[in-house]
Amino acid sequence: MTNAIEITGLTKTYRSRRGPVQAVAGLDLVVPEGGVHGFLGANGAGKTTTIRALVGHLRASSGQIKVLGASAPGQLPKVIDRIGALVEQPSFFPNFSGRRNLQLLARSRGFPARRVGEVLETVGLAERAGSRFATYSLGMKQRLGVAAVLLKDPELMILDEPANGLDPEGILEMRTLLRRLGAEGRTVFVSSHILSEVQQICDRVTVIAAGRTVRTSTVHELLQGAESKFRVGIPGDEREQHVAATVLTGAGFDVFVDGAGGLAVEVEPENASMVTKALADASIYLAHLSPIERTLEEVFLELTADPAASGAPS
Amino acid sequence: MNLFVAELWRCWSRRATKIVLILGFLLITGVMVWLTLRPQFETKSTPQFSSCEFNPEGEPKDVCVIEGGEPVRVDQRIDLVDDLSDAMAGTGTALAVIGVLLGSTLLGAEFGAASLSTQLAYEPRRTRVWVTKAAAVAVASAAVCAGLLVILAGEMAAVAAARGITDGVDGGWLADRALELGRLAAAGALGALFGFGITGIARRTVAAIVAFLVMLAIVEPLLVNTFGWAEQRMPIMALTLFAFDPFVRDDGGGDFTSLAQTATVASVWIAAIVLIAGVIFRRSELR
């Protein structure tokens, strides 16, 4: 499998009156071709700076960037027609209509005029395409930004917070659209703060903190790796639960009360049967033993809670 | 070429371009209506200067007593051959100012809307983007200026044909007016590039207009008064003289000796300004 994006040792330091500010500190990133790849990080983690460096809006202080095999920014013009990018807020001429703004972009690259109508239809903006951009809501502006990305029919889409400002219906449509684009074989690289959305649409994610990559894996692996906690269903009242907790603690398990007030243990999935055995030996029989699945949000918070511990600079 | 056509289309679609054309049309039409409606002939008393001393040019030297003379009949009809030439010459500086306004607003709008980041995601070659934008702004401004002059010429010709004099209109005269139109359109384009370049450096639309006025009214006169040799090197002075063309009617051109010299001085300065702005654009980081 070839890679759509390869970043090695990317650093970016901004100059400011209070001295240099390091926004990205040796970030490594590999995005394979095809599918939806999430790019997660807290505010100020370096997501937008990385994306700006990817599309040539700023020069990296050091490091190497390859996009669709071309070095950025030097060779970017060779592949730019295969890349669609939406960086932060979509920026268009406020007094031109949405359609006119897209027509200008289409004409600048010689794309057929009918593409404008098609992409406006795709993002659900066809009815308001004739209105001035300045009159659009934040969500509509975001849709127009995505339409501008789709105009090129790109192999690689780089989207910075595409669901920003969308209403629930818009978020659902965006989710469906990104999933479809990823399933078509395109590479969708999407940064987002809405982790539940990322969990639903992404095949792979990269988590960054303080300008460095903390973790890259498939969403499945990331969440599966977190399934070391099991909810222990004990029939009976509180006293039975207390006895079970005592038995499990005595057997060497880490026992705690889960968010719902039930009994839970922390154990590797392959050792889950040991819980059953310990309780059965004490004549306590389980109603169920079910893994407690953590959300991407929980995993993300855990990974980014202590960047120093994960090797990222403070 | 696609980029140039798109940029030209953008310039044409801008409200500022349409407003300039509409206001120009209304102003020209208003003047033409007034010229049409006013009496074709007027009777005036020719001033008679008595008890005056006259200089060699025949003008009174001191305060004179003016007495009414014989009434004469003044022909106020439009004489297309003379009046159009005068009118076109009179619009020169105004067209250069219109160029500055267009050049600065067309680029300033891009900074205001931050639309360059969207555009650079389509065409990352910044030098190409900059050169194309400058060319489109120059061509659009030249077209607007030419359009206004065509409106002026067309309406004046219509008024002259209806209630004025069209004698002397021939191929040679038309060719001269076409050349004059080309020169004035070029003055508009140079003004636009000046506005474009200053806006590119300052990132503010208003900066170009302020720079133009301050240089014209304060900086250049000051420099010329301080350093005599500076007169032939002043960009705005050169631009306004190029637009006015005093050489053809022997109407004074300062230390400038020819129209070509004014064009060269203005062009070199404006090219330098656009180049500096382009280097800044190429090196800038879009956040």
mmCIF file of N, CA and C in Angstrom, chain B residues 72-158:
data_model
loop_
_atom_site.group_PDB
_atom_site.id
_atom_site.type_symbol
_atom_site.label_atom_id
_atom_site.label_comp_id
_atom_site.label_asym_id
_atom_site.label_seq_id
_atom_site.Cartn_x
_atom_site.Cartn_y
_atom_site.Cartn_z
ATOM 1 N N VAL B 72 -20.967 90.469 -27.918
ATOM 2 C CA VAL B 72 -20.635 89.545 -29.014
ATOM 3 C C VAL B 72 -21.453 88.268 -28.848
ATOM 4 N N ARG B 73 -21.630 87.580 -29.952
ATOM 5 C CA ARG B 73 -22.416 86.336 -29.935
ATOM 6 C C ARG B 73 -21.434 85.167 -29.803
ATOM 7 N N VAL B 74 -21.553 84.426 -28.687
ATOM 8 C CA VAL B 74 -20.624 83.310 -28.446
ATOM 9 C C VAL B 74 -21.284 81.999 -28.864
ATOM 10 N N ASP B 75 -20.567 81.236 -29.683
ATOM 11 C CA ASP B 75 -21.065 79.929 -30.146
ATOM 12 C C ASP B 75 -20.737 78.871 -29.084
ATOM 13 N N GLN B 76 -21.764 78.337 -28.442
ATOM 14 C CA GLN B 76 -21.541 77.354 -27.365
ATOM 15 C C GLN B 76 -21.771 75.919 -27.825
ATOM 16 N N ARG B 77 -21.957 75.746 -29.096
ATOM 17 C CA ARG B 77 -22.208 74.381 -29.589
ATOM 18 C C ARG B 77 -20.953 73.524 -29.445
ATOM 19 N N ILE B 78 -21.173 72.231 -29.307
ATOM 20 C CA ILE B 78 -20.038 71.315 -29.202
ATOM 21 C C ILE B 78 -19.393 71.158 -30.573
ATOM 22 N N ASP B 79 -18.105 71.417 -30.583
ATOM 23 C CA ASP B 79 -17.325 71.171 -31.799
ATOM 24 C C ASP B 79 -16.538 69.894 -31.534
ATOM 25 N N LEU B 80 -16.990 68.821 -32.126
ATOM 26 C CA LEU B 80 -16.462 67.496 -31.776
ATOM 27 C C LEU B 80 -14.945 67.429 -31.906
ATOM 28 N N VAL B 81 -14.405 67.968 -32.966
ATOM 29 C CA VAL B 81 -12.964 67.853 -33.226
ATOM 30 C C VAL B 81 -12.127 68.459 -32.090
ATOM 31 N N ASP B 82 -12.490 69.657 -31.656
ATOM 32 C CA ASP B 82 -11.709 70.319 -30.603
ATOM 33 C C ASP B 82 -12.132 69.856 -29.210
ATOM 34 N N ASP B 83 -13.434 69.801 -29.000
ATOM 35 C CA ASP B 83 -13.930 69.574 -27.643
ATOM 36 C C ASP B 83 -13.663 68.153 -27.140
ATOM 37 N N LEU B 84 -13.748 67.163 -28.021
ATOM 38 C CA LEU B 84 -13.491 65.793 -27.549
ATOM 39 C C LEU B 84 -12.029 65.638 -27.152
ATOM 40 N N SER B 85 -11.149 66.222 -27.932
ATOM 41 C CA SER B 85 -9.724 66.146 -27.611
ATOM 42 C C SER B 85 -9.444 66.789 -26.255
ATOM 43 N N ASP B 86 -10.047 67.976 -26.024
ATOM 44 C CA ASP B 86 -9.868 68.660 -24.741
ATOM 45 C C ASP B 86 -10.462 67.834 -23.592
ATOM 46 N N ALA B 87 -11.654 67.295 -23.839
ATOM 47 C CA ALA B 87 -12.329 66.529 -22.789
ATOM 48 C C ALA B 87 -11.512 65.289 -22.421
ATOM 49 N N MET B 88 -10.966 64.608 -23.411
ATOM 50 C CA MET B 88 -10.169 63.412 -23.134
ATOM 51 C C MET B 88 -8.916 63.773 -22.347
ATOM 52 N N ALA B 89 -8.304 64.874 -22.741
ATOM 53 C CA ALA B 89 -7.101 65.291 -22.005
ATOM 54 C C ALA B 89 -7.452 65.626 -20.563
ATOM 55 N N GLY B 90 -8.607 66.230 -20.371
ATOM 56 C CA GLY B 90 -9.032 66.620 -19.025
ATOM 57 C C GLY B 90 -9.330 65.439 -18.118
ATOM 58 N N THR B 91 -9.657 64.292 -18.704
ATOM 59 C CA THR B 91 -9.993 63.123 -17.882
ATOM 60 C C THR B 91 -8.752 62.339 -17.455
ATOM 61 N N GLY B 92 -7.586 62.677 -18.000
ATOM 62 C CA GLY B 92 -6.382 61.859 -17.786
ATOM 63 C C GLY B 92 -6.069 61.550 -16.340
ATOM 64 N N THR B 93 -5.960 62.614 -15.516
ATOM 65 C CA THR B 93 -5.614 62.404 -14.108
ATOM 66 C C THR B 93 -6.721 61.627 -13.397
ATOM 67 N N ALA B 94 -7.964 61.976 -13.738
ATOM 68 C CA ALA B 94 -9.094 61.277 -13.110
ATOM 69 C C ALA B 94 -9.043 59.784 -13.425
ATOM 70 N N LEU B 95 -8.673 59.439 -14.651
ATOM 71 C CA LEU B 95 -8.597 58.023 -15.021
ATOM 72 C C LEU B 95 -7.459 57.318 -14.276
ATOM 73 N N ALA B 96 -6.346 58.023 -14.073
ATOM 74 C CA ALA B 96 -5.253 57.427 -13.294
ATOM 75 C C ALA B 96 -5.709 57.169 -11.861
ATOM 76 N N VAL B 97 -6.488 58.104 -11.306
ATOM 77 C CA VAL B 97 -7.007 57.930 -9.939
ATOM 78 C C VAL B 97 -7.999 56.764 -9.902
ATOM 79 N N ILE B 98 -8.840 56.675 -10.918
ATOM 80 C CA ILE B 98 -9.784 55.545 -10.992
ATOM 81 C C ILE B 98 -8.999 54.233 -11.031
ATOM 82 N N GLY B 99 -7.906 54.236 -11.779
ATOM 83 C CA GLY B 99 -7.051 53.041 -11.830
ATOM 84 C C GLY B 99 -6.517 52.679 -10.454
ATOM 85 N N VAL B 100 -6.038 53.685 -9.719
ATOM 86 C CA VAL B 100 -5.524 53.421 -8.356
ATOM 87 C C VAL B 100 -6.622 52.813 -7.492
ATOM 88 N N LEU B 101 -7.817 53.400 -7.578
ATOM 89 C CA LEU B 101 -8.945 52.896 -6.782
ATOM 90 C C LEU B 101 -9.263 51.443 -7.130
ATOM 91 N N LEU B 102 -9.330 51.156 -8.427
ATOM 92 C CA LEU B 102 -9.672 49.798 -8.850
ATOM 93 C C LEU B 102 -8.578 48.810 -8.450
ATOM 94 N N GLY B 103 -7.334 49.191 -8.711
ATOM 95 C CA GLY B 103 -6.229 48.284 -8.399
ATOM 96 C C GLY B 103 -6.161 47.954 -6.925
ATOM 97 N N SER B 104 -6.390 48.960 -6.092
ATOM 98 C CA SER B 104 -6.294 48.710 -4.651
ATOM 99 C C SER B 104 -7.500 47.933 -4.134
ATOM 100 N N THR B 105 -8.696 48.251 -4.628
ATOM 101 C CA THR B 105 -9.870 47.539 -4.098
ATOM 102 C C THR B 105 -9.930 46.099 -4.600
ATOM 103 N N LEU B 106 -9.482 45.877 -5.830
ATOM 104 C CA LEU B 106 -9.542 44.506 -6.363
ATOM 105 C C LEU B 106 -8.619 43.564 -5.588
ATOM 106 N N LEU B 107 -7.456 44.056 -5.171
ATOM 107 C CA LEU B 107 -6.573 43.201 -4.370
ATOM 108 C C LEU B 107 -6.955 43.259 -2.893
ATOM 109 N N GLY B 108 -7.331 44.458 -2.428
ATOM 110 C CA GLY B 108 -7.692 44.599 -1.020
ATOM 111 C C GLY B 108 -8.841 43.676 -0.641
ATOM 112 N N ALA B 109 -9.762 43.463 -1.567
ATOM 113 C CA ALA B 109 -10.885 42.565 -1.302
ATOM 114 C C ALA B 109 -10.394 41.148 -1.025
ATOM 115 N N GLU B 110 -9.314 40.769 -1.676
ATOM 116 C CA GLU B 110 -8.761 39.421 -1.480
ATOM 117 C C GLU B 110 -8.204 39.280 -0.061
ATOM 118 N N PHE B 111 -7.508 40.314 0.391
ATOM 119 C CA PHE B 111 -6.980 40.252 1.753
ATOM 120 C C PHE B 111 -8.123 40.292 2.762
ATOM 121 N N GLY B 112 -9.134 41.119 2.454
ATOM 122 C CA GLY B 112 -10.269 41.233 3.363
ATOM 123 C C GLY B 112 -11.014 39.921 3.518
ATOM 124 N N ALA B 113 -11.205 39.216 2.405
ATOM 125 C CA ALA B 113 -11.965 37.966 2.445
ATOM 126 C C ALA B 113 -11.081 36.762 2.755
ATOM 127 N N ALA B 114 -9.787 36.960 2.800
ATOM 128 C CA ALA B 114 -8.824 35.868 3.013
ATOM 129 C C ALA B 114 -9.000 34.776 1.951
ATOM 130 N N SER B 115 -9.480 35.180 0.786
ATOM 131 C CA SER B 115 -9.776 34.198 -0.251
ATOM 132 C C SER B 115 -8.512 33.632 -0.910
ATOM 133 N N LEU B 116 -7.368 34.252 -0.621
ATOM 134 C CA LEU B 116 -6.134 33.757 -1.245
ATOM 135 C C LEU B 116 -5.805 32.339 -0.793
ATOM 136 N N SER B 117 -6.167 32.002 0.454
ATOM 137 C CA SER B 117 -5.850 30.648 0.921
ATOM 138 C C SER B 117 -6.649 29.618 0.120
ATOM 139 N N THR B 118 -7.900 29.953 -0.195
ATOM 140 C CA THR B 118 -8.709 29.040 -1.019
ATOM 141 C C THR B 118 -8.112 28.945 -2.419
ATOM 142 N N GLN B 119 -7.699 30.094 -2.952
ATOM 143 C CA GLN B 119 -7.147 30.091 -4.307
ATOM 144 C C GLN B 119 -5.820 29.326 -4.371
ATOM 145 N N LEU B 120 -5.001 29.496 -3.345
ATOM 146 C CA LEU B 120 -3.698 28.814 -3.368
ATOM 147 C C LEU B 120 -3.843 27.302 -3.191
ATOM 148 N N ALA B 121 -4.979 26.872 -2.693
ATOM 149 C CA ALA B 121 -5.228 25.431 -2.640
ATOM 150 C C ALA B 121 -5.532 24.892 -4.042
ATOM 151 N N TYR B 122 -5.819 25.811 -4.972
ATOM 152 C CA TYR B 122 -6.054 25.430 -6.367
ATOM 153 C C TYR B 122 -4.825 25.678 -7.225
ATOM 154 N N GLU B 123 -4.101 26.729 -6.920
ATOM 155 C CA GLU B 123 -2.900 27.065 -7.696
ATOM 156 C C GLU B 123 -1.812 27.515 -6.716
ATOM 157 N N PRO B 124 -0.946 26.594 -6.299
ATOM 158 C CA PRO B 124 0.042 26.962 -5.271
ATOM 159 C C PRO B 124 1.234 27.754 -5.791
ATOM 160 N N ARG B 125 1.367 27.907 -7.123
ATOM 161 C CA ARG B 125 2.508 28.676 -7.647
ATOM 162 C C ARG B 125 2.235 30.162 -7.452
ATOM 163 N N ARG B 126 2.814 30.685 -6.391
ATOM 164 C CA ARG B 126 2.460 32.042 -5.986
ATOM 165 C C ARG B 126 2.903 33.099 -6.989
ATOM 166 N N THR B 127 4.063 32.887 -7.587
ATOM 167 C CA THR B 127 4.535 33.878 -8.568
ATOM 168 C C THR B 127 3.532 33.970 -9.711
ATOM 169 N N ARG B 128 3.087 32.806 -10.157
ATOM 170 C CA ARG B 128 2.130 32.780 -11.257
ATOM 171 C C ARG B 128 0.822 33.471 -10.850
ATOM 172 N N VAL B 129 0.381 33.192 -9.638
ATOM 173 C CA VAL B 129 -0.865 33.802 -9.144
ATOM 174 C C VAL B 129 -0.716 35.319 -9.099
ATOM 175 N N TRP B 130 0.442 35.778 -8.590
ATOM 176 C CA TRP B 130 0.657 37.222 -8.433
ATOM 177 C C TRP B 130 0.717 37.932 -9.785
ATOM 178 N N VAL B 131 1.501 37.374 -10.689
ATOM 179 C CA VAL B 131 1.654 37.996 -12.009
ATOM 180 C C VAL B 131 0.307 38.019 -12.736
ATOM 181 N N THR B 132 -0.435 36.926 -12.615
ATOM 182 C CA THR B 132 -1.730 36.850 -13.293
ATOM 183 C C THR B 132 -2.705 37.876 -12.721
ATOM 184 N N LYS B 133 -2.701 37.985 -11.391
ATOM 185 C CA LYS B 133 -3.601 38.964 -10.768
ATOM 186 C C LYS B 133 -3.246 40.386 -11.211
ATOM 187 N N ALA B 134 -1.948 40.690 -11.212
ATOM 188 C CA ALA B 134 -1.512 42.030 -11.618
ATOM 189 C C ALA B 134 -1.930 42.303 -13.063
ATOM 190 N N ALA B 135 -1.715 41.321 -13.927
ATOM 191 C CA ALA B 135 -2.070 41.496 -15.340
ATOM 192 C C ALA B 135 -3.577 41.699 -15.494
ATOM 193 N N ALA B 136 -4.355 40.902 -14.758
ATOM 194 C CA ALA B 136 -5.810 41.005 -14.873
ATOM 195 C C ALA B 136 -6.310 42.352 -14.369
ATOM 196 N N VAL B 137 -5.733 42.812 -13.256
ATOM 197 C CA VAL B 137 -6.138 44.108 -12.696
ATOM 198 C C VAL B 137 -5.797 45.232 -13.678
ATOM 199 N N ALA B 138 -4.616 45.153 -14.290
ATOM 200 C CA ALA B 138 -4.206 46.176 -15.256
ATOM 201 C C ALA B 138 -5.137 46.177 -16.471
ATOM 202 N N VAL B 139 -5.415 44.996 -16.979
ATOM 203 C CA VAL B 139 -6.279 44.896 -18.169
ATOM 204 C C VAL B 139 -7.698 45.363 -17.836
ATOM 205 N N ALA B 140 -8.198 44.948 -16.678
ATOM 206 C CA ALA B 140 -9.565 45.335 -16.294
ATOM 207 C C ALA B 140 -9.665 46.850 -16.132
ATOM 208 N N SER B 141 -8.661 47.443 -15.492
ATOM 209 C CA SER B 141 -8.694 48.901 -15.293
ATOM 210 C C SER B 141 -8.580 49.641 -16.628
ATOM 211 N N ALA B 142 -7.708 49.144 -17.475
ATOM 212 C CA ALA B 142 -7.574 49.758 -18.806
ATOM 213 C C ALA B 142 -8.901 49.666 -19.552
ATOM 214 N N ALA B 143 -9.570 48.520 -19.414
ATOM 215 C CA ALA B 143 -10.850 48.334 -20.110
ATOM 216 C C ALA B 143 -11.910 49.281 -19.556
ATOM 217 N N VAL B 144 -11.922 49.452 -18.231
ATOM 218 C CA VAL B 144 -12.900 50.367 -17.622
ATOM 219 C C VAL B 144 -12.643 51.798 -18.112
ATOM 220 N N CYS B 145 -11.363 52.202 -18.101
ATOM 221 C CA CYS B 145 -11.023 53.557 -18.560
ATOM 222 C C CYS B 145 -11.397 53.733 -20.033
ATOM 223 N N ALA B 146 -11.066 52.742 -20.835
ATOM 224 C CA ALA B 146 -11.408 52.810 -22.255
ATOM 225 C C ALA B 146 -12.920 52.864 -22.428
ATOM 226 N N GLY B 147 -13.622 52.091 -21.620
ATOM 227 C CA GLY B 147 -15.081 52.082 -21.680
ATOM 228 C C GLY B 147 -15.663 53.454 -21.376
ATOM 229 N N LEU B 148 -15.130 54.087 -20.330
ATOM 230 C CA LEU B 148 -15.616 55.423 -19.974
ATOM 231 C C LEU B 148 -15.339 56.418 -21.102
ATOM 232 N N LEU B 149 -14.165 56.298 -21.722
ATOM 233 C CA LEU B 149 -13.820 57.211 -22.811
ATOM 234 C C LEU B 149 -14.695 56.971 -24.044
ATOM 235 N N VAL B 150 -15.030 55.713 -24.275
ATOM 236 C CA VAL B 150 -15.916 55.392 -25.404
ATOM 237 C C VAL B 150 -17.308 55.986 -25.154
ATOM 238 N N ILE B 151 -17.750 55.883 -23.893
ATOM 239 C CA ILE B 151 -19.045 56.481 -23.541
ATOM 240 C C ILE B 151 -18.989 57.992 -23.775
ATOM 241 N N LEU B 152 -17.895 58.602 -23.299
ATOM 242 C CA LEU B 152 -17.723 60.052 -23.472
ATOM 243 C C LEU B 152 -17.735 60.427 -24.958
ATOM 244 N N ALA B 153 -16.941 59.698 -25.734
ATOM 245 C CA ALA B 153 -16.833 60.007 -27.163
ATOM 246 C C ALA B 153 -18.164 59.769 -27.874
ATOM 247 N N GLY B 154 -18.799 58.676 -27.518
ATOM 248 C CA GLY B 154 -20.069 58.317 -28.166
ATOM 249 C C GLY B 154 -21.134 59.358 -27.887
ATOM 250 N N GLU B 155 -21.263 59.738 -26.613
ATOM 251 C CA GLU B 155 -22.313 60.709 -26.262
ATOM 252 C C GLU B 155 -21.993 62.088 -26.855
ATOM 253 N N MET B 156 -20.702 62.445 -26.819
ATOM 254 C CA MET B 156 -20.324 63.757 -27.362
ATOM 255 C C MET B 156 -20.555 63.797 -28.876
ATOM 256 N N ALA B 157 -20.276 62.699 -29.525
ATOM 257 C CA ALA B 157 -20.505 62.625 -30.982
ATOM 258 C C ALA B 157 -21.991 62.734 -31.286
ATOM 259 N N ALA B 158 -22.804 62.101 -30.443
ATOM 260 C CA ALA B 158 -24.248 62.150 -30.662
ATOM 261 C C ALA B 158 -24.766 63.581 -30.471
#
